[in-house]
Short mmCIF file of C-alpha atoms in Angstrom, two decimals:
data_model
loop_
_atom_site.label_atom_id
_atom_site.label_comp_id
_atom_site.label_asym_id
_atom_site.label_seq_id
_atom_site.Cartn_x
_atom_site.Cartn_y
_atom_site.Cartn_z
CA MET A 37 -8.40 -45.64 -89.87
CA GLN A 38 -5.25 -44.42 -91.63
CA ASP A 39 -6.75 -45.40 -94.99
CA GLU A 40 -9.88 -43.46 -94.18
CA GLN A 41 -7.83 -40.44 -93.20
CA SER A 42 -5.80 -40.59 -96.40
CA VAL A 43 -9.03 -40.82 -98.43
CA GLY A 44 -10.27 -37.77 -96.56
CA SER A 45 -7.04 -35.97 -97.22
CA ARG A 46 -7.12 -36.80 -100.94
CA LEU A 47 -10.71 -35.55 -101.15
CA GLU A 48 -9.71 -32.31 -99.49
CA VAL A 49 -6.83 -31.78 -101.90
CA ARG A 50 -9.14 -32.43 -104.83
CA PHE A 51 -11.79 -30.14 -103.44
CA GLU A 52 -9.29 -27.33 -102.94
CA ALA A 53 -8.12 -27.73 -106.54
CA MET A 54 -11.74 -27.42 -107.69
CA VAL A 55 -12.24 -24.28 -105.62
CA ARG A 56 -9.07 -22.70 -106.99
CA ALA A 57 -10.00 -23.62 -110.55
CA PHE A 58 -13.68 -22.73 -110.69
CA SER A 59 -14.70 -20.36 -107.90
CA GLY A 60 -13.93 -17.18 -109.86
CA ASP A 61 -15.92 -18.14 -112.94
CA LEU A 62 -18.69 -19.61 -110.84
CA PHE A 63 -19.00 -16.35 -108.91
CA ARG A 64 -19.10 -14.38 -112.18
CA TYR A 65 -21.82 -16.61 -113.57
CA ALA A 66 -23.81 -16.29 -110.35
CA LEU A 67 -23.36 -12.53 -110.44
CA PHE A 68 -24.74 -12.22 -113.95
CA LEU A 69 -27.72 -14.36 -112.95
CA SER A 70 -28.50 -12.61 -109.68
CA ARG A 71 -27.01 -9.14 -110.34
CA ASP A 72 -26.14 -8.97 -106.66
CA ARG A 73 -22.65 -9.62 -105.31
CA SER A 74 -23.66 -10.99 -101.92
CA GLN A 75 -26.23 -13.32 -103.47
CA ALA A 76 -23.64 -14.39 -106.01
CA GLU A 77 -21.22 -15.28 -103.23
CA ASP A 78 -23.95 -17.19 -101.36
CA LEU A 79 -24.76 -19.14 -104.50
CA THR A 80 -21.09 -19.92 -105.08
CA GLN A 81 -20.58 -21.05 -101.47
CA GLU A 82 -23.68 -23.20 -101.57
CA ALA A 83 -22.64 -24.87 -104.82
CA PHE A 84 -19.23 -25.77 -103.39
CA LEU A 85 -20.72 -27.09 -100.15
CA ARG A 86 -22.97 -29.35 -102.17
CA ALA A 87 -20.01 -30.35 -104.30
CA TRP A 88 -18.13 -31.36 -101.15
CA ARG A 89 -21.00 -33.62 -100.11
CA SER A 90 -21.07 -35.24 -103.56
CA LEU A 91 -17.35 -35.18 -104.22
CA SER A 92 -16.90 -38.92 -104.52
CA SER A 93 -19.37 -38.99 -107.42
CA LEU A 94 -17.74 -36.07 -109.26
CA ARG A 95 -14.80 -37.97 -110.64
CA GLU A 96 -14.26 -36.19 -113.96
CA GLU A 97 -13.15 -32.60 -113.81
CA SER A 98 -15.23 -31.52 -116.81
CA LYS A 99 -18.35 -33.02 -115.23
CA ALA A 100 -17.55 -31.36 -111.92
CA LYS A 101 -17.43 -28.00 -113.65
CA SER A 102 -20.78 -28.36 -115.41
CA TRP A 103 -22.23 -29.83 -112.20
CA LEU A 104 -21.15 -26.71 -110.27
CA PHE A 105 -22.59 -24.31 -112.86
CA THR A 106 -25.85 -26.26 -113.00
CA THR A 107 -26.07 -26.23 -109.21
CA VAL A 108 -25.62 -22.47 -109.10
CA ARG A 109 -28.35 -22.06 -111.68
CA ARG A 110 -30.79 -24.37 -109.90
CA GLU A 111 -30.12 -22.75 -106.56
CA TYR A 112 -30.61 -19.33 -108.08
CA LEU A 113 -33.91 -20.37 -109.59
CA ARG A 114 -34.96 -21.91 -106.29
CA GLN A 115 -33.95 -19.05 -104.03
CA PHE A 116 -33.78 -15.83 -105.92
CA GLU A 117 -35.90 -15.96 -109.01
CA ARG A 118 -38.56 -13.83 -107.41
CA PHE A 119 -36.10 -11.27 -106.14
CA GLN A 120 -34.64 -9.13 -108.87
CA PRO A 121 -32.61 -6.12 -107.82
CA PRO A 122 -33.76 -3.05 -109.71
CA LEU A 123 -31.72 -2.14 -112.74
CA ASP A 124 -30.44 1.34 -113.29
CA GLU A 125 -31.91 2.98 -116.29
CA LEU A 126 -29.62 2.69 -119.25
CA ASP A 127 -29.36 6.40 -119.60
CA PRO A 128 -26.40 7.39 -121.73
CA GLU A 129 -26.25 10.68 -119.84
CA ARG A 130 -25.38 8.79 -116.66
CA MET A 131 -22.62 6.74 -118.21
CA PRO A 132 -19.04 7.87 -117.70
CA GLU A 133 -17.45 9.82 -120.48
CA PRO A 134 -16.18 7.20 -122.89
CA ARG A 135 -12.49 6.76 -122.28
CA GLY A 136 -11.27 4.04 -124.55
CA ASN A 137 -12.07 0.44 -123.75
CA GLU A 138 -13.01 0.85 -120.11
CA ALA A 139 -16.25 2.75 -120.68
CA GLU A 140 -17.23 0.40 -123.47
CA THR A 141 -16.58 -2.60 -121.23
CA MET A 142 -18.76 -1.16 -118.47
CA TRP A 143 -21.47 -0.36 -120.97
CA LEU A 144 -21.39 -3.86 -122.42
CA ARG A 145 -21.51 -5.35 -118.91
CA ARG A 146 -24.71 -3.48 -118.20
CA LEU A 147 -26.19 -4.51 -121.52
CA ILE A 148 -25.47 -8.16 -120.69
CA GLU A 149 -27.11 -7.74 -117.29
CA ARG A 150 -30.23 -6.50 -119.01
CA LEU A 151 -30.52 -9.37 -121.45
CA PRO A 152 -33.60 -11.52 -120.88
CA MET A 153 -32.63 -14.58 -118.86
CA ILE A 154 -33.22 -17.04 -121.68
CA TYR A 155 -30.50 -15.31 -123.73
CA LYS A 156 -28.21 -14.37 -120.89
CA GLU A 157 -27.93 -17.91 -119.49
CA PRO A 158 -26.53 -19.69 -122.54
CA LEU A 159 -24.31 -16.75 -123.42
CA MET A 160 -22.77 -16.65 -119.93
CA LEU A 161 -22.32 -20.42 -119.86
CA GLN A 162 -20.43 -20.13 -123.14
CA VAL A 163 -18.40 -16.98 -122.44
CA ILE A 164 -17.67 -17.48 -118.73
CA GLY A 165 -17.83 -21.27 -118.45
CA GLY A 166 -16.42 -22.08 -121.87
CA PHE A 167 -19.07 -24.76 -122.40
CA SER A 168 -19.91 -26.13 -125.84
CA GLY A 169 -23.35 -25.90 -127.41
CA ASN A 170 -24.08 -29.52 -126.55
CA GLU A 171 -23.03 -29.06 -122.94
CA ILE A 172 -25.18 -25.94 -122.61
CA ALA A 173 -28.13 -27.81 -124.09
CA GLN A 174 -27.70 -30.53 -121.49
CA MET A 175 -27.28 -28.09 -118.63
CA LEU A 176 -30.33 -26.03 -119.57
CA ASP A 177 -32.28 -29.08 -120.68
CA ILE A 178 -33.21 -27.57 -124.04
CA PRO A 179 -32.51 -28.71 -127.63
CA ARG A 180 -29.16 -27.82 -129.17
CA ALA A 181 -30.94 -25.84 -131.93
CA THR A 182 -32.60 -23.67 -129.30
CA VAL A 183 -29.23 -22.99 -127.70
CA ASN A 184 -27.88 -21.89 -131.09
CA THR A 185 -30.84 -19.61 -131.68
CA ARG A 186 -30.47 -17.98 -128.28
CA LEU A 187 -26.73 -17.49 -128.63
CA PHE A 188 -27.25 -16.01 -132.08
CA ARG A 189 -29.89 -13.57 -130.90
CA ALA A 190 -27.99 -12.58 -127.78
CA ARG A 191 -24.87 -11.65 -129.74
CA VAL A 192 -26.71 -9.85 -132.51
CA HIS A 193 -28.73 -7.89 -129.96
CA LEU A 194 -25.70 -6.90 -127.88
CA ARG A 195 -23.78 -5.86 -130.94
CA GLN A 196 -26.67 -3.74 -132.16
CA LEU A 197 -27.05 -2.06 -128.78
CA LEU A 198 -23.34 -1.46 -128.59
CA ASP A 199 -23.48 0.15 -132.02
CA GLY A 200 -26.27 2.42 -130.77
CA ARG A 201 -29.15 0.64 -132.46
CA ASN A 202 -31.69 0.11 -129.73
CA LEU A 203 -33.73 -2.89 -130.80
CA GLU A 204 -36.08 -4.74 -128.55
CA LEU A 205 -35.31 -8.31 -127.60
CA ARG A 206 -38.20 -10.11 -125.98
CA ASP A 207 -38.40 -13.23 -123.88
CA ASP A 208 -40.57 -15.08 -126.35
CA GLU A 209 -39.12 -16.96 -129.26
CA ALA A 210 -42.01 -16.83 -131.65
CA SER A 211 -39.87 -16.50 -134.73
CA GLY A 212 -36.98 -18.78 -135.62
CA GLY A 213 -33.34 -17.77 -135.49
CA MET B 1392 -19.80 -24.09 -145.92
CA ASN B 1393 -21.44 -21.07 -147.54
CA CYS B 1394 -21.38 -17.41 -146.47
CA PHE B 1395 -24.74 -17.63 -144.69
CA GLU B 1396 -23.69 -20.63 -142.61
CA PHE B 1397 -20.37 -18.98 -141.85
CA ARG B 1398 -21.92 -15.72 -140.62
CA ARG B 1399 -24.38 -17.65 -138.48
CA LEU B 1400 -21.56 -19.66 -136.93
CA MET B 1401 -19.78 -16.40 -136.10
CA GLU B 1402 -22.77 -15.33 -134.02
CA ILE B 1403 -23.21 -18.71 -132.32
CA ALA B 1404 -19.71 -19.90 -131.50
CA PRO B 1405 -17.02 -17.71 -133.07
CA ARG B 1406 -14.26 -19.40 -131.10
CA GLY B 1407 -15.42 -22.82 -132.22
CA ALA B 1408 -14.76 -22.36 -135.93
CA GLY B 1409 -13.59 -25.68 -137.37
CA ALA B 1410 -11.60 -26.58 -140.46
CA ASP B 1411 -14.60 -25.97 -142.77
CA ALA B 1412 -15.06 -22.44 -141.48
CA MET B 1413 -11.35 -21.64 -141.68
CA ALA B 1414 -11.22 -22.89 -145.26
CA HIS B 1415 -14.18 -20.69 -146.15
CA ALA B 1416 -12.60 -17.64 -144.53
CA LEU B 1417 -9.48 -18.16 -146.64
CA GLU B 1418 -11.58 -18.08 -149.81
CA CYS B 1419 -14.01 -15.25 -148.93
CA ALA B 1420 -12.60 -11.85 -147.95
CA ARG B 1421 -15.93 -10.56 -146.57
CA CYS B 1422 -16.35 -13.59 -144.32
CA ALA B 1423 -12.71 -13.29 -143.22
CA GLN B 1424 -13.50 -9.72 -142.14
CA SER B 1425 -16.65 -10.95 -140.44
CA MET B 1426 -14.58 -13.46 -138.48
CA LYS B 1427 -12.14 -10.76 -137.45
CA ASP B 1428 -15.02 -8.58 -136.21
CA ALA B 1429 -16.62 -11.51 -134.39
CA LEU B 1430 -13.41 -12.38 -132.57
CA ALA B 1431 -12.91 -8.71 -131.63
CA PHE B 1432 -16.44 -8.71 -130.17
CA GLU B 1433 -15.63 -11.91 -128.26
CA ARG B 1434 -12.67 -10.16 -126.66
CA LYS B 1435 -14.99 -7.33 -125.59
CA LEU B 1436 -17.47 -9.84 -124.17
CA ALA B 1437 -14.71 -11.61 -122.27
CA GLN B 1438 -13.56 -8.28 -120.79
CA ALA B 1439 -17.13 -7.33 -119.86
CA VAL B 1440 -17.75 -10.52 -117.90
CA ASP B 1441 -14.38 -10.43 -116.19
CA VAL B 1442 -15.78 -8.79 -113.06
CA PRO B 1443 -13.55 -8.71 -109.97
CA ILE B 1444 -14.25 -11.54 -107.54
CA PRO B 1445 -14.56 -10.84 -103.79
CA LYS B 1446 -11.32 -10.85 -101.84
CA ARG B 1447 -10.56 -14.17 -100.15
CA LEU B 1448 -13.54 -15.91 -101.74
CA GLU B 1449 -11.55 -19.11 -102.15
CA GLU B 1450 -10.41 -19.02 -98.53
CA ARG B 1451 -13.94 -18.53 -97.28
CA ILE B 1452 -15.22 -21.46 -99.31
CA LEU B 1453 -12.40 -23.69 -98.05
CA LEU B 1454 -12.96 -22.59 -94.48
CA ARG B 1455 -16.66 -23.46 -94.56
CA GLN B 1456 -15.86 -26.78 -96.14
CA SER B 1457 -13.23 -27.55 -93.49
CA PHE B 1458 -15.83 -27.17 -90.74
CA ARG B 1459 -18.27 -29.42 -92.56
CA ALA B 1460 -15.51 -31.90 -93.28
CA ARG B 1461 -14.82 -32.51 -89.63
CA TRP B 1462 -18.30 -33.95 -89.29
CA ARG B 1463 -18.80 -35.49 -92.68
CA LEU B 1464 -15.61 -37.37 -93.58
CA PRO B 1465 -15.92 -41.10 -93.00
CA ALA B 1466 -12.80 -41.02 -90.84
CA VAL B 1467 -14.35 -38.53 -88.48
CA ARG B 1468 -17.70 -40.16 -87.90
CA PRO B 1469 -16.56 -42.91 -85.53
CA VAL B 1470 -14.72 -40.30 -83.51
CA ALA B 1471 -17.83 -38.17 -83.32
CA TRP B 1472 -19.84 -41.17 -82.14
CA ALA B 1473 -17.16 -42.00 -79.61
CA TRP B 1474 -17.29 -38.49 -78.29
CA ALA B 1475 -21.05 -38.58 -78.12
CA ALA B 1476 -20.70 -41.72 -75.97
CA CYS B 1477 -18.11 -39.98 -73.79
CA LEU B 1478 -20.38 -37.00 -73.43
CA SER B 1479 -23.24 -39.25 -72.29
CA LEU B 1480 -20.96 -40.92 -69.78
CA ALA B 1481 -19.73 -37.56 -68.54
CA ILE B 1482 -23.31 -36.44 -67.99
CA LEU B 1483 -24.06 -39.56 -65.95
CA VAL B 1484 -20.99 -39.09 -63.79
CA ALA B 1485 -21.81 -35.41 -63.36
CA ALA B 1486 -25.33 -36.21 -62.22
CA ALA B 1487 -23.92 -38.62 -59.63
CA GLY B 1488 -20.91 -36.63 -58.56
CA GLY B 1489 -21.97 -33.03 -58.25
CA GLY B 1490 -22.14 -31.75 -61.81
CA TYR B 1491 -18.56 -30.68 -62.27
CA LEU B 1492 -17.76 -32.84 -65.27
CA TYR B 1493 -20.97 -31.79 -66.88
CA LYS B 1494 -20.02 -28.16 -66.47
CA GLU B 1495 -16.60 -28.82 -67.97
CA SER B 1496 -18.07 -30.76 -70.87
CA HIS B 1497 -20.53 -27.98 -71.53
CA LEU B 1498 -17.69 -25.50 -71.58
CA LYS B 1499 -15.76 -27.54 -74.16
CA GLN B 1500 -18.85 -27.85 -76.28
CA GLU B 1501 -19.46 -24.13 -76.12
CA LEU B 1502 -15.88 -23.32 -77.05
CA VAL B 1503 -16.10 -25.50 -80.15
CA ALA B 1504 -19.40 -23.87 -81.10
CA LEU B 1505 -17.86 -20.43 -80.59
CA ILE B 1506 -14.91 -21.15 -82.88
CA GLU B 1507 -17.16 -22.45 -85.62
CA ALA B 1508 -19.61 -19.58 -85.30
CA ALA B 1509 -16.76 -17.06 -85.46
CA ASP B 1510 -15.03 -18.67 -88.46
CA TYR B 1511 -14.24 -15.23 -89.82
CA ALA B 1512 -11.72 -14.84 -87.00
CA LEU B 1513 -9.62 -17.65 -88.47
CA VAL B 1514 -9.28 -16.18 -91.94
CA SER B 1515 -6.93 -13.25 -91.52
CA ARG B 1516 -3.18 -13.85 -91.56
CA THR B 1517 -2.19 -10.25 -90.98
CA GLN B 1518 -0.57 -9.40 -87.66
CA LEU B 1519 -2.55 -6.89 -85.62
CA PRO B 1520 -0.87 -3.88 -84.00
CA ASP B 1521 -0.17 -4.47 -80.27
CA GLY B 1522 -2.43 -1.56 -79.30
CA GLU B 1523 -5.40 -3.10 -81.07
CA VAL B 1524 -4.96 -6.35 -79.15
CA ALA B 1525 -4.70 -4.52 -75.83
CA ASP B 1526 -7.80 -2.44 -76.66
CA ALA B 1527 -9.80 -5.57 -77.41
CA LEU B 1528 -8.96 -7.19 -74.06
CA ARG B 1529 -9.28 -4.13 -71.83
CA PRO B 1530 -13.12 -4.21 -71.48
CA VAL B 1531 -12.81 -7.82 -70.25
CA GLY B 1532 -10.57 -6.63 -67.43
CA LEU B 1533 -7.44 -8.10 -68.99
CA ALA B 1534 -4.13 -6.41 -69.69
CA ILE B 1535 -1.52 -7.78 -72.07
CA GLY B 1536 2.20 -7.01 -72.14
CA GLU B 1537 4.46 -8.52 -74.75
CA MET B 1538 2.50 -10.27 -77.50
CA PRO B 1539 2.56 -14.06 -77.05
CA GLY B 1540 2.94 -14.53 -80.82
CA ARG B 1541 1.57 -13.27 -84.14
CA VAL B 1542 -1.95 -12.18 -83.20
CA SER B 1543 -4.20 -12.07 -86.27
CA PHE B 1544 -7.53 -11.54 -84.51
CA ALA B 1545 -8.44 -9.90 -81.22
CA GLY B 1546 -11.98 -9.48 -79.97
CA ARG B 1547 -14.45 -10.36 -77.26
CA CYS B 1548 -17.12 -13.00 -77.03
CA LEU B 1549 -19.63 -14.38 -74.56
CA VAL B 1550 -18.75 -17.74 -73.01
CA LYS B 1551 -21.74 -19.09 -71.13
CA GLY B 1552 -23.04 -15.55 -71.01
CA ASN B 1553 -19.86 -14.02 -69.59
CA LEU B 1554 -17.66 -11.52 -71.41
CA SER B 1555 -14.38 -13.17 -72.43
CA GLY B 1556 -11.30 -12.36 -74.46
CA HIS B 1557 -10.89 -14.02 -77.87
CA LEU B 1558 -7.53 -14.07 -79.67
CA VAL B 1559 -6.32 -15.94 -82.73
CA LEU B 1560 -2.58 -16.41 -83.14
CA ARG B 1561 -0.72 -17.83 -86.10
CA GLU B 1562 1.62 -20.68 -85.24
CA ARG B 1563 3.40 -22.32 -88.21
CA GLU B 1564 0.82 -20.47 -90.34
CA GLN B 1565 -2.02 -22.36 -88.61
CA PRO B 1566 -4.58 -20.55 -86.44
CA VAL B 1567 -4.53 -21.17 -82.70
CA THR B 1568 -7.50 -19.74 -80.78
CA VAL B 1569 -7.16 -18.45 -77.24
CA PHE B 1570 -10.13 -17.79 -74.94
CA LEU B 1571 -9.49 -15.81 -71.75
CA MET B 1572 -12.46 -16.37 -69.43
CA PRO B 1573 -12.30 -14.41 -66.17
CA GLU B 1574 -15.74 -15.64 -65.05
CA GLU B 1575 -15.15 -19.31 -65.78
CA HIS B 1576 -13.61 -21.32 -62.95
CA THR B 1577 -12.27 -24.80 -63.60
CA LEU B 1578 -10.54 -27.09 -61.13
CA ARG B 1579 -7.99 -28.94 -63.23
CA ARG B 1580 -5.81 -28.66 -66.28
CA VAL B 1581 -7.47 -30.78 -68.96
CA ARG B 1582 -6.68 -31.66 -72.54
CA PHE B 1583 -9.54 -32.64 -74.86
CA GLU B 1584 -10.53 -33.40 -78.43
CA ARG B 1585 -13.92 -32.33 -79.68
CA GLY B 1586 -15.53 -31.59 -83.02
CA GLY B 1587 -12.23 -32.06 -84.80
CA TRP B 1588 -10.45 -29.59 -82.51
CA SER B 1589 -7.82 -30.15 -79.84
CA GLY B 1590 -8.26 -28.11 -76.70
CA LEU B 1591 -6.52 -27.31 -73.48
CA LEU B 1592 -8.27 -25.86 -70.42
CA ILE B 1593 -6.08 -24.32 -67.73
CA PRO B 1594 -7.38 -22.92 -64.45
CA VAL B 1595 -5.80 -19.56 -63.61
CA GLY B 1596 -6.40 -19.61 -59.84
CA ARG B 1597 -9.14 -17.29 -58.73
CA HIS B 1598 -8.79 -15.25 -61.94
CA GLY B 1599 -10.60 -17.55 -64.31
CA THR B 1600 -9.73 -20.04 -67.02
CA LEU B 1601 -7.56 -20.03 -70.12
CA ALA B 1602 -8.54 -22.18 -73.10
CA ILE B 1603 -6.35 -22.92 -76.11
CA MET B 1604 -7.98 -24.50 -79.17
CA ALA B 1605 -6.25 -25.61 -82.35
CA ALA B 1606 -6.27 -28.23 -85.07
CA PRO B 1607 -5.00 -31.60 -83.82
CA GLY B 1608 -1.22 -31.76 -83.73
CA GLN B 1609 -0.68 -28.05 -83.10
CA PRO B 1610 1.49 -27.36 -80.04
CA MET B 1611 -0.59 -25.77 -77.31
CA ASP B 1612 1.41 -26.00 -74.08
CA GLU B 1613 4.04 -23.52 -75.11
CA MET B 1614 1.40 -21.11 -76.36
CA ALA B 1615 -0.42 -21.44 -73.02
CA SER B 1616 2.78 -20.63 -71.13
CA ARG B 1617 3.42 -17.57 -73.25
CA VAL B 1618 -0.15 -16.30 -72.77
CA LEU B 1619 -0.04 -16.90 -69.02
CA ARG B 1620 3.28 -15.03 -68.76
CA THR B 1621 2.04 -11.93 -70.55
CA VAL B 1622 -1.64 -11.53 -69.59
CA ARG B 1623 -2.64 -9.79 -66.35
CA TRP B 1624 -6.05 -11.00 -65.23
CA ASP B 1625 -6.81 -8.49 -62.52
CA SER B 1626 -6.37 -5.23 -64.34
CA ALA B 1627 -9.95 -4.07 -63.94
#
């Protein structure tokens, strides 16, 4: 019984370390997917509860991290794909007066939110999660070349919008990157 | 690596530039500038995604997990089965002997369910003002004098359909839950373990019942004495 209790205790310590290490980034990723803070918290909570149930199989920290991000994504697709909170119009008149970096940061945040999902997902996995191209390809179950194309287009598009060039980025990928 | 490949890399993974890319940047001034711009844009991206996370998110996740853990850890399962057996036995005895044990068992079960349903009450560590605690208990017909400890939550709940007082105190930084149940009458002082919680039921004469619930190992008798000394049960 003591052995079982010490196993339980070790699992709890490990779980807490995972929560401390990943919950912030996981919430941010969930928020950019769902664009809703309460949904993002639900997704984060759910991912960690599932992680607790599968903790003994999540031995490597790097795998645990990608497992958590993948779980958030799957749960989002399962639960919330049909519900998309309305986006505010990107009306420059409604944006705060640019005051240095803060206004630009807010503006860029809204531009990211508006990216089509196929571009937003790999970009957020890279920028928030710090995952490599190969890891993102595995997590999204798409070829590495497709990940590269989507990352390329996402950045170019954001940069153009930030520079005031309003170019359309569509969901389809008819042309190559 | 040529300029085209370099510029493409800067749009795909600017932070992942390897030795090839660095060597090219040293040779090509325009690509070096392109790298500088790309890294500046990465800093902006990182700032943009750095949204504030909800307060106490980590604590809420850990709290939910701790409730699940009590039922899911291998070490706990045999205990849960043992308690299920005890519960069955208690029901049999109650059926034969007048139902008292059943009533007591039901009360314990309800108290555990109440704690787990009101998990939010366990999160706060901030001490409440004395007045707030007194205000919370007044509608239950209870008055409180000196605080029995560091009260971090004060509210009311329904125990078996009857309005009851609900306090959470911090002892050695751990939460100890107190239920003050004027409508619940028990016959004996009883200590119990259920659902991963330790509990203590104390009859308070004709005034009702006091219950103390805490994680196993937390001292409860002294807390019970302090609560009994300071709470007046017939203030209505």
